[in-house]
CSV table of C-alpha atoms and ligand atoms in Angstrom, one decimal:
chain,number,residue,atom,x,y,z
A,65,UNK,CA,0.0,0.0,0.0
A,66,UNK,CA,1.5,3.4,-1.0
A,67,UNK,CA,0.4,6.4,1.0
A,68,UNK,CA,0.2,9.4,-1.3
A,69,UNK,CA,0.3,13.2,-0.8
A,70,UNK,CA,-1.3,15.0,-3.7
A,71,UNK,CA,-0.2,18.6,-4.0
A,72,UNK,CA,-2.8,20.3,-6.2
A,73,UNK,CA,-5.5,17.7,-5.8
A,74,UNK,CA,-8.3,19.9,-7.2
A,75,UNK,CA,-6.6,20.4,-10.6
A,76,UNK,CA,-6.6,18.5,-13.8
A,77,UNK,CA,-3.8,16.1,-12.8
A,78,UNK,CA,-4.9,16.0,-9.2
A,79,UNK,CA,-8.5,14.9,-9.9
A,80,UNK,CA,-7.3,12.3,-12.5
A,81,UNK,CA,-4.8,11.0,-9.9
A,82,UNK,CA,-7.7,10.5,-7.5
A,83,UNK,CA,-9.6,8.6,-10.2
A,84,UNK,CA,-6.6,6.3,-10.5
A,85,UNK,CA,-6.3,5.9,-6.7
A,86,UNK,CA,-10.1,5.2,-6.5
A,87,UNK,CA,-9.7,2.4,-9.1
A,88,UNK,CA,-6.9,0.7,-7.0
A,89,UNK,CA,-7.9,0.9,-3.3
A,90,UNK,CA,-5.7,-2.1,-2.6
A,91,UNK,CA,-2.6,-0.3,-3.9
A,92,UNK,CA,-3.0,3.3,-2.8
A,93,UNK,CA,-4.3,5.5,0.1
A,94,UNK,CA,-4.4,9.2,0.3
A,95,UNK,CA,-2.4,10.9,3.1
A,96,UNK,CA,-2.5,14.6,2.1
A,97,UNK,CA,-4.6,16.7,-0.2
A,98,UNK,CA,-3.9,20.4,-1.1
A,99,UNK,CA,-5.5,23.1,-3.1
A,100,UNK,CA,-5.0,26.8,-3.7
A,101,UNK,CA,-8.5,28.2,-3.2
A,102,UNK,CA,-11.1,25.6,-4.4
A,103,UNK,CA,-12.3,24.9,-1.0
A,104,UNK,CA,-15.6,23.1,-2.0
A,105,UNK,CA,-13.9,20.5,-4.1
A,106,UNK,CA,-11.2,20.0,-1.5
A,107,UNK,CA,-13.8,19.3,1.2
A,108,UNK,CA,-15.6,16.9,-1.2
A,109,UNK,CA,-12.3,15.1,-1.9
A,110,UNK,CA,-11.4,14.9,1.8
A,111,UNK,CA,-14.7,13.4,2.8
A,112,UNK,CA,-14.4,10.8,0.1
A,113,UNK,CA,-10.7,9.8,0.4
A,114,UNK,CA,-10.2,10.5,4.1
A,115,UNK,CA,-6.7,11.9,4.1
A,116,UNK,CA,-4.7,12.4,7.3
A,117,UNK,CA,-4.4,16.2,6.5
A,118,UNK,CA,-5.5,18.8,4.0
A,119,UNK,CA,-4.1,22.3,3.2
A,120,UNK,CA,-5.7,25.3,1.5
A,121,UNK,CA,-3.1,27.8,0.4
A,122,UNK,CA,-5.5,30.7,0.4
A,123,UNK,CA,-5.9,31.4,4.1
A,124,UNK,CA,-9.1,33.4,3.5
A,125,UNK,CA,-10.7,30.0,2.8
A,126,UNK,CA,-9.3,28.3,5.9
A,127,UNK,CA,-12.4,28.9,8.1
A,128,UNK,CA,-14.7,27.4,5.4
A,129,UNK,CA,-12.4,24.4,5.1
A,130,UNK,CA,-12.4,23.9,8.9
A,131,UNK,CA,-16.2,24.2,9.2
A,132,UNK,CA,-16.7,21.9,6.2
A,133,UNK,CA,-14.6,19.1,7.8
A,134,UNK,CA,-15.4,19.7,11.5
A,135,UNK,CA,-17.2,16.4,11.9
A,136,UNK,CA,-14.4,14.5,10.1
A,137,UNK,CA,-11.2,13.3,11.7
A,138,UNK,CA,-8.9,15.3,9.3
A,139,UNK,CA,-6.2,17.8,10.2
A,140,UNK,CA,-6.8,21.1,8.5
A,141,UNK,CA,-4.1,23.7,7.7
A,142,UNK,CA,-3.8,27.0,5.7
A,143,UNK,CA,-1.0,28.7,3.8
A,144,UNK,CA,1.7,27.5,1.5
A,145,UNK,CA,4.2,27.0,4.4
A,146,UNK,CA,2.0,24.3,5.8
A,147,UNK,CA,2.5,22.2,2.7
A,148,UNK,CA,6.3,22.4,3.2
A,149,UNK,CA,5.9,21.5,6.9
A,150,UNK,CA,3.7,18.4,6.1
A,151,UNK,CA,6.3,17.0,3.8
A,152,UNK,CA,8.1,15.6,7.0
A,153,UNK,CA,5.1,13.4,7.8
A,154,UNK,CA,6.5,9.9,8.1
A,155,UNK,CA,3.2,8.4,6.8
A,156,UNK,CA,3.8,9.8,3.3
A,157,UNK,CA,5.5,7.3,0.8
A,158,UNK,CA,5.1,9.3,-2.4
A,159,UNK,CA,4.4,12.9,-3.2
A,160,UNK,CA,2.6,13.8,-6.5
A,161,UNK,CA,3.5,17.4,-7.3
A,162,UNK,CA,0.6,18.7,-9.4
A,163,UNK,CA,0.6,22.4,-8.5
A,164,UNK,CA,1.2,25.0,-11.1
A,165,UNK,CA,4.4,26.9,-11.7
A,166,UNK,CA,7.0,28.2,-9.3
A,167,UNK,CA,4.7,27.4,-6.3
A,168,UNK,CA,5.8,23.7,-6.6
A,169,UNK,CA,9.5,24.3,-6.0
A,170,UNK,CA,9.5,24.8,-2.2
A,171,UNK,CA,7.3,21.7,-1.4
A,172,UNK,CA,9.2,19.6,-3.8
A,173,UNK,CA,12.5,20.5,-2.3
A,174,UNK,CA,11.0,19.8,1.2
A,175,UNK,CA,9.7,16.4,0.1
A,176,UNK,CA,13.1,15.4,-1.3
A,177,UNK,CA,14.9,16.6,1.9
A,178,UNK,CA,12.5,14.3,3.8
A,179,UNK,CA,13.4,11.4,1.5
A,180,UNK,CA,10.0,11.1,-0.2
A,181,UNK,CA,9.9,9.8,-3.7
A,182,UNK,CA,8.3,12.2,-6.2
A,183,UNK,CA,5.8,11.7,-9.0
A,184,UNK,CA,6.5,14.9,-10.8
A,185,UNK,CA,3.8,16.7,-12.9
A,186,UNK,CA,4.9,20.2,-11.9
A,187,UNK,CA,7.5,20.6,-14.7
A,188,UNK,CA,8.2,24.2,-13.7
A,189,UNK,CA,10.1,22.9,-10.7
A,190,UNK,CA,12.8,21.3,-12.9
A,191,UNK,CA,12.8,24.3,-15.3
A,192,UNK,CA,13.4,26.7,-12.5
A,193,UNK,CA,16.0,24.8,-10.5
A,194,UNK,CA,16.7,21.5,-12.1
A,195,UNK,CA,20.3,21.4,-11.0
A,196,UNK,CA,19.3,21.9,-7.3
A,197,UNK,CA,16.4,19.5,-7.4
A,198,UNK,CA,18.3,16.6,-9.1
A,199,UNK,CA,21.4,17.0,-6.9
A,200,UNK,CA,19.2,17.0,-3.8
A,201,UNK,CA,17.4,13.9,-5.1
A,202,UNK,CA,20.7,12.1,-5.7
A,203,UNK,CA,22.0,13.0,-2.2
A,204,UNK,CA,18.8,11.8,-0.5
A,205,UNK,CA,18.4,8.7,-2.8
A,206,UNK,CA,15.0,9.9,-3.9
A,207,UNK,CA,13.5,8.8,-7.2
A,208,UNK,CA,11.7,11.3,-9.4
A,209,UNK,CA,9.0,9.5,-11.6
A,210,UNK,CA,7.8,11.6,-14.5
A,211,UNK,CA,4.1,12.2,-14.9
A,212,UNK,CA,4.3,14.4,-18.0
A,213,UNK,CA,3.3,12.1,-20.8
A,214,UNK,CA,6.4,12.7,-23.0
A,215,UNK,CA,8.8,12.1,-20.1
A,216,UNK,CA,6.8,9.1,-18.9
A,217,UNK,CA,7.2,7.8,-22.5
A,218,UNK,CA,10.9,8.2,-22.4
A,219,UNK,CA,11.1,6.7,-18.9
A,220,UNK,CA,9.1,3.7,-20.2
A,221,UNK,CA,11.4,3.3,-23.2
A,222,UNK,CA,14.4,3.3,-20.9
A,223,UNK,CA,13.2,0.4,-18.8
A,224,UNK,CA,16.0,-2.2,-19.0
A,225,UNK,CA,18.2,0.3,-20.9
A,226,UNK,CA,19.7,2.3,-18.1
A,227,UNK,CA,23.3,1.4,-19.0
A,228,UNK,CA,22.9,2.0,-22.7
A,229,UNK,CA,23.9,5.5,-23.8
A,230,UNK,CA,21.2,7.6,-25.4
A,231,UNK,CA,22.0,9.3,-28.7
A,232,UNK,CA,19.0,11.6,-28.6
A,233,UNK,CA,15.5,11.8,-27.5
A,234,UNK,CA,12.6,13.2,-29.6
A,235,UNK,CA,9.8,14.9,-27.7
A,236,UNK,CA,6.5,14.9,-29.7
A,237,UNK,CA,4.3,17.9,-29.7
A,238,UNK,CA,0.7,18.1,-30.9
A,239,UNK,CA,1.3,21.6,-32.3
A,240,UNK,CA,-1.6,22.9,-30.3
A,241,UNK,CA,-4.8,24.6,-31.6
A,242,UNK,CA,-2.9,27.0,-33.9
A,243,UNK,CA,-0.7,24.5,-35.8
A,244,UNK,CA,-0.2,25.6,-39.4
A,245,UNK,CA,-1.2,29.2,-38.7
A,246,UNK,CA,1.2,32.1,-39.5
A,247,UNK,CA,2.0,35.1,-37.2
A,248,UNK,CA,-0.4,37.4,-39.1
A,249,UNK,CA,-3.3,35.0,-38.3
A,250,UNK,CA,-2.5,34.9,-34.6
A,251,UNK,CA,-2.5,38.6,-33.7
A,252,UNK,CA,-6.1,38.8,-32.6
A,253,UNK,CA,-6.8,35.4,-31.3
A,254,UNK,CA,-8.8,35.2,-28.1
A,255,UNK,CA,-8.3,33.2,-24.9
A,256,UNK,CA,-11.3,31.1,-25.7
A,257,UNK,CA,-9.6,30.0,-28.9
A,258,UNK,CA,-6.3,29.4,-27.2
A,259,UNK,CA,-7.9,27.3,-24.4
A,260,UNK,CA,-9.3,24.8,-26.9
A,261,UNK,CA,-6.6,22.1,-27.1
A,262,UNK,CA,-7.2,19.6,-29.9
A,263,UNK,CA,-6.1,16.4,-28.0
A,264,UNK,CA,-5.8,17.1,-24.2
A,265,UNK,CA,-8.0,18.6,-21.5
A,266,UNK,CA,-5.7,20.3,-19.0
A,267,UNK,CA,-5.5,23.3,-16.6
A,268,UNK,CA,-5.6,26.8,-18.1
A,269,UNK,CA,-1.9,27.6,-17.8
A,270,UNK,CA,-0.5,24.5,-19.5
A,271,UNK,CA,-3.2,24.8,-22.2
A,272,UNK,CA,-1.9,28.3,-23.1
A,273,UNK,CA,1.7,27.0,-22.9
A,274,UNK,CA,0.7,24.3,-25.4
A,275,UNK,CA,-0.8,26.9,-27.7
A,276,UNK,CA,2.4,29.0,-27.7
A,277,UNK,CA,4.6,25.8,-27.7
A,278,UNK,CA,6.3,27.1,-24.5
A,279,UNK,CA,5.0,23.8,-23.0
A,280,UNK,CA,7.4,21.9,-25.3
A,281,UNK,CA,10.1,24.3,-24.4
A,282,UNK,CA,9.6,23.7,-20.7
A,283,UNK,CA,9.5,20.0,-21.5
A,284,UNK,CA,12.9,20.1,-23.2
A,285,UNK,CA,14.4,21.6,-20.0
A,286,UNK,CA,12.5,19.1,-17.9
A,287,UNK,CA,13.9,16.2,-20.0
A,288,UNK,CA,17.5,17.6,-19.8
A,289,UNK,CA,17.3,17.3,-16.0
A,290,UNK,CA,15.3,14.1,-15.7
A,291,UNK,CA,17.5,12.1,-18.1
A,292,UNK,CA,20.8,13.9,-17.6
A,293,UNK,CA,21.0,15.0,-21.3
A,294,UNK,CA,22.9,17.7,-23.2
A,295,UNK,CA,20.8,20.3,-25.0
A,296,UNK,CA,22.1,18.9,-28.3
A,297,UNK,CA,20.6,15.5,-27.5
A,298,UNK,CA,17.0,16.8,-27.3
A,299,UNK,CA,14.8,17.3,-30.3
A,300,UNK,CA,11.1,18.2,-30.8
A,301,UNK,CA,8.8,17.0,-33.6
A,302,UNK,CA,5.2,17.9,-34.2
A,303,UNK,CA,2.9,14.9,-34.2
A,304,UNK,CA,-0.7,16.2,-34.4
A,305,UNK,CA,-2.4,12.9,-33.4
A,306,UNK,CA,-0.6,12.7,-30.0
A,307,UNK,CA,-0.4,8.9,-30.2
A,308,UNK,CA,3.4,8.5,-30.0
A,309,UNK,CA,4.2,10.2,-26.8
A,310,UNK,CA,8.0,10.4,-27.3
A,311,UNK,CA,11.0,8.5,-28.7
A,312,UNK,CA,14.5,7.5,-27.5
A,313,UNK,CA,17.2,6.8,-30.1
A,314,UNK,CA,20.1,4.7,-28.8
A,315,UNK,CA,23.8,4.6,-30.1
A,316,UNK,CA,23.1,1.7,-32.4
A,317,UNK,CA,20.5,3.9,-34.2
A,318,UNK,CA,17.5,1.9,-32.9
A,319,UNK,CA,14.6,3.9,-31.7
A,320,UNK,CA,12.0,3.0,-29.1
A,321,UNK,CA,8.7,4.9,-28.8
A,322,UNK,CA,5.8,4.6,-26.4
A,323,UNK,CA,2.3,5.0,-27.7
A,324,UNK,CA,-1.3,5.0,-26.7
A,325,UNK,CA,-4.4,7.2,-26.8
A,326,UNK,CA,-3.8,10.6,-25.2
A,327,UNK,CA,-5.1,10.1,-21.6
A,328,UNK,CA,-3.1,11.5,-18.7
A,329,UNK,CA,-4.4,8.8,-16.4
A,330,UNK,CA,-2.0,6.3,-18.0
A,331,UNK,CA,1.3,8.2,-17.2
A,332,UNK,CA,-0.2,9.2,-13.8
A,333,UNK,CA,-0.9,5.5,-13.0
A,334,UNK,CA,2.5,4.4,-14.2
A,335,UNK,CA,4.2,7.0,-12.0
A,336,UNK,CA,2.1,6.0,-8.9
A,337,UNK,CA,2.4,2.3,-9.5
A,338,UNK,CA,6.0,2.1,-10.6
A,339,UNK,CA,7.7,-0.4,-11.1
A,340,UNK,CA,4.4,-2.2,-11.6
A,341,UNK,CA,2.0,-1.8,-14.5
A,342,UNK,CA,-1.4,-1.9,-12.9
A,343,UNK,CA,-4.6,-3.0,-14.7
A,344,UNK,CA,-6.7,-0.3,-16.3
A,345,UNK,CA,-9.9,0.0,-18.3
A,346,UNK,CA,-8.7,3.1,-20.2
A,347,UNK,CA,-9.8,3.0,-23.9
A,348,UNK,CA,-7.3,1.1,-26.0
A,349,UNK,CA,-5.5,2.4,-29.2
A,350,UNK,CA,-6.7,0.8,-32.4
A,351,UNK,CA,-4.3,1.1,-35.4
A,352,UNK,CA,-7.2,0.8,-37.9
A,353,UNK,CA,-8.8,3.9,-36.5
A,354,UNK,CA,-5.6,5.9,-37.0
A,355,UNK,CA,-4.4,4.9,-40.5
A,356,UNK,CA,-2.1,7.9,-40.6
A,357,UNK,CA,0.3,9.0,-37.9
A,358,UNK,CA,2.1,12.2,-39.2
A,359,UNK,CA,5.1,14.2,-38.3
A,360,UNK,CA,6.3,17.7,-39.2
A,361,UNK,CA,8.9,20.3,-38.1
A,362,UNK,CA,7.9,22.8,-35.5
A,363,UNK,CA,7.4,26.3,-36.8
A,364,UNK,CA,9.7,28.2,-34.5
A,365,UNK,CA,9.3,31.5,-36.5
A,366,UNK,CA,5.7,31.7,-35.5
A,367,UNK,CA,5.9,29.9,-32.2
A,368,UNK,CA,8.9,31.8,-30.8
A,369,UNK,CA,8.6,30.5,-27.3
A,370,UNK,CA,10.2,27.2,-28.4
A,371,UNK,CA,13.4,29.0,-29.5
A,372,UNK,CA,13.5,31.1,-26.3
A,373,UNK,CA,13.3,27.9,-24.3
A,374,UNK,CA,16.2,26.4,-26.3
A,375,UNK,CA,18.2,29.5,-25.6
A,376,UNK,CA,17.5,29.2,-21.9
A,377,UNK,CA,18.3,25.5,-21.9
A,378,UNK,CA,21.6,26.0,-23.6
A,379,UNK,CA,22.7,29.0,-21.6
A,380,UNK,CA,21.5,27.5,-18.2
A,381,UNK,CA,22.2,29.4,-14.9
A,382,UNK,CA,19.2,31.5,-13.9
A,383,UNK,CA,17.9,32.0,-17.5
A,384,UNK,CA,15.3,29.1,-17.4
A,385,UNK,CA,14.1,30.4,-14.1
A,386,UNK,CA,13.7,33.9,-15.5
A,387,UNK,CA,12.0,32.6,-18.6
A,388,UNK,CA,9.6,30.6,-16.5
A,389,UNK,CA,8.7,33.5,-14.3
A,390,UNK,CA,8.1,35.8,-17.3
A,391,UNK,CA,6.0,33.1,-18.9
A,392,UNK,CA,3.8,32.7,-15.8
A,393,UNK,CA,3.2,36.4,-15.6
A,394,UNK,CA,2.6,36.7,-19.4
A,395,UNK,CA,0.2,33.8,-19.5
A,396,UNK,CA,-1.8,35.1,-16.5
A,397,UNK,CA,-2.0,38.5,-18.3
A,398,UNK,CA,-3.2,36.8,-21.5
A,399,UNK,CA,-5.9,35.0,-19.5
A,400,UNK,CA,-7.2,38.2,-18.1
A,401,UNK,CA,-7.1,39.9,-21.6
A,402,UNK,CA,-4.3,42.2,-20.7
A,403,UNK,CA,-1.8,40.9,-23.3
A,404,UNK,CA,-2.1,39.7,-26.9
A,405,UNK,CA,-1.1,36.1,-27.8
A,406,UNK,CA,1.9,37.1,-29.8
A,407,UNK,CA,3.1,39.5,-27.1
A,408,UNK,CA,3.6,36.6,-24.7
A,409,UNK,CA,6.9,35.7,-26.5
A,410,UNK,CA,7.8,39.4,-26.8
A,411,UNK,CA,7.6,40.1,-23.1
A,412,UNK,CA,9.4,36.9,-22.2
A,413,UNK,CA,12.3,37.7,-24.5
A,414,UNK,CA,12.6,41.2,-23.2
A,415,UNK,CA,12.6,40.0,-19.6
A,416,UNK,CA,15.3,37.4,-20.4
A,417,UNK,CA,17.4,40.2,-21.8
A,418,UNK,CA,16.9,42.4,-18.8
A,419,UNK,CA,17.4,40.3,-15.7
A,420,UNK,CA,21.1,39.9,-14.7
A,421,UNK,CA,22.5,36.6,-15.7
A,422,UNK,CA,23.9,34.3,-13.0
A,423,UNK,CA,25.7,31.1,-14.0
A,424,UNK,CA,25.5,29.2,-10.7
A,425,UNK,CA,22.6,30.4,-8.7
A,426,UNK,CA,21.7,28.9,-5.3
A,427,UNK,CA,18.1,28.7,-4.0
A,428,UNK,CA,18.1,32.4,-2.8
A,429,UNK,CA,19.4,33.6,-6.2
A,430,UNK,CA,16.7,31.6,-8.0
A,431,UNK,CA,14.1,33.2,-5.7
A,432,UNK,CA,15.5,36.6,-6.5
A,433,UNK,CA,15.7,36.0,-10.2
A,434,UNK,CA,12.1,34.8,-10.2
A,435,UNK,CA,10.9,37.9,-8.3
A,436,UNK,CA,13.0,40.2,-10.5
A,437,UNK,CA,11.6,38.6,-13.7
A,438,UNK,CA,8.0,38.9,-12.5
A,439,UNK,CA,8.4,42.5,-11.7
A,440,UNK,CA,10.0,43.3,-15.1
A,441,UNK,CA,7.4,41.4,-17.1
A,442,UNK,CA,4.6,43.0,-15.2
A,443,UNK,CA,6.0,46.4,-16.0
A,444,UNK,CA,6.4,45.5,-19.6
A,445,UNK,CA,2.8,44.4,-19.8
A,446,UNK,CA,1.6,47.7,-18.2
A,447,UNK,CA,3.5,49.7,-20.9
A,448,UNK,CA,1.3,50.2,-23.8
A,449,UNK,CA,4.2,50.3,-26.2
A,450,UNK,CA,4.8,46.6,-25.9
A,451,UNK,CA,3.3,45.8,-29.3
A,452,UNK,CA,4.6,43.5,-32.0
B,231,LIG,P1,-4.6,23.0,-12.8
B,231,LIG,O1,-4.6,24.4,-12.9
B,231,LIG,O2,-5.7,22.2,-13.3
B,231,LIG,O3,-4.5,22.6,-11.2
B,231,LIG,C1,-3.5,23.1,-10.4
B,231,LIG,C2,-3.6,22.7,-9.0
B,231,LIG,O4,-2.7,23.3,-8.2
B,231,LIG,C3,-5.0,23.0,-8.3
B,231,LIG,O5,-5.2,22.0,-7.3
B,231,LIG,C4,-4.8,24.4,-7.8
B,231,LIG,O6,-5.7,24.7,-6.7
B,231,LIG,C5,-3.3,24.2,-7.2
B,231,LIG,N1,-2.6,25.5,-7.3
B,231,LIG,C6,-2.6,26.4,-8.3
B,231,LIG,N2,-1.8,27.4,-8.0
B,231,LIG,C7,-1.3,27.2,-6.8
B,231,LIG,C8,-0.4,27.9,-5.9
B,231,LIG,N3,0.1,29.1,-6.2
B,231,LIG,N4,-0.2,27.4,-4.7
B,231,LIG,C9,-0.7,26.2,-4.3
B,231,LIG,N5,-1.5,25.4,-5.1
B,231,LIG,C10,-1.8,25.9,-6.3
B,231,LIG,O7,-3.2,22.5,-13.4
B,231,LIG,P2,-2.9,21.1,-14.1
B,231,LIG,O8,-3.4,20.0,-13.2
B,231,LIG,O9,-3.2,21.2,-15.5
B,231,LIG,O10,-1.3,21.1,-14.0
B,231,LIG,C11,-0.6,20.9,-12.8
B,231,LIG,C12,0.9,20.7,-13.2
B,231,LIG,O11,1.1,19.5,-14.0
B,231,LIG,C13,1.5,21.9,-14.0
B,231,LIG,O12,2.8,22.1,-13.6
B,231,LIG,C14,1.4,21.4,-15.4
B,231,LIG,O13,2.4,21.9,-16.3
B,231,LIG,C15,1.7,19.9,-15.2
B,231,LIG,N6,1.1,19.0,-16.2
B,231,LIG,C16,-0.2,18.9,-16.5
B,231,LIG,C17,-0.8,18.1,-17.4
B,231,LIG,C18,-2.3,18.0,-17.6
B,231,LIG,O14,-2.7,17.2,-18.4
B,231,LIG,N7,-3.1,18.8,-17.0
B,231,LIG,C19,0.1,17.3,-18.3
B,231,LIG,C20,1.5,17.4,-17.9
B,231,LIG,C21,2.0,18.2,-17.0
B,231,LIG,P3,-7.1,25.4,-7.0
B,231,LIG,O15,-7.9,24.3,-7.7
B,231,LIG,O16,-7.6,25.7,-5.7
B,231,LIG,O17,-6.8,26.5,-7.9
B,232,LIG,MG1,3.6,17.0,-21.8
């Protein structure tokens, strides 16, 4: 029986993880659930899965959480610092990090320091401070199991291959809702259009990241740290059907790919159940229904975020952290109609050029870079002359 803490249980990954856990009551139990502000769903989940403790980050909702769970024997906490503190609970076996953005970094570091294995969905943690996170994991003999479908694919392809050198990996990208469109067609697109992903249903931030291709950029950096790769060993290819989830090429030229219908429950279940493959009733892939699996080069001229992420990955230091912070602010602004779609890449690039570069940041320097980048991007967004 694995006892699981789900950080971000009310989100897209969190709710699907609870579906996986519900289908395998003999394998998993829930130890901790956390949300940012969705107190109603958190109460509902807590009553159903009976965790030891729950946390709501937004402390204005703490009273509502307490009163909703007053007849249940569940510890109730408020504030992000409580999540960090709970990571020392000795009844947690595995922590699923399914929060969004930089907010996942502190609890992930705390979980690793407390020797908890990680099922990692929160890719921004590795983008921001991949060097610190992977070094700490190695020191504490902690495993990081990828949840992101592409990285789960690579992890699955590497089973039994750990001592065979990788020549390269190829991350597949659906291309998002605007695949094939040129810059001139994207100037006036709305958030409703950008939130319609062709193949996946996900939280708002990652859905916009998928539309700009920043998601694939973040995933390149995530892969670099998870699989200890050089930037030159990581490629991206657009595969609109999202059936092949990624590919590993070995030094003999042989390629292994992992495939299946696009359903995040599969990589979530693989990460939670590792090293075992558990039974599932997820719909099965049928070749005859997909007579064509196609592949094309990503259009980096239109989707500039991919190139920005490659620059950040190659340069390293605090640049990926700065890029991530700028992206979080820019996406949030786009989602409240304060920034145009094409301006997202513009303000990220401008921020990356303005924050002082640091080649070997420690955690404090990462926090400072994140704060500086957020401030600069916010100012750029406020200025009306930020137009393409
Ligand atoms: P959602 O927006 O659907 O859910 C995010 C969860 O984190 C919610 O529980 C939310 O609480 C909580 N949360 C949000 N912000 C904060 C914060 N500042 N502090 C504490 N908790 C917070 O996101 P997704 O589930 O889509 O994504 C989660 C992570 O997984 C992201 O890093 C994403 O990139 C990654 N991922 C997601 C995939 C997907 O299919 N969705 C696929 C691959 C990776 P509340 O509900 O109260 O707002
Ligand atoms: Mg992915």
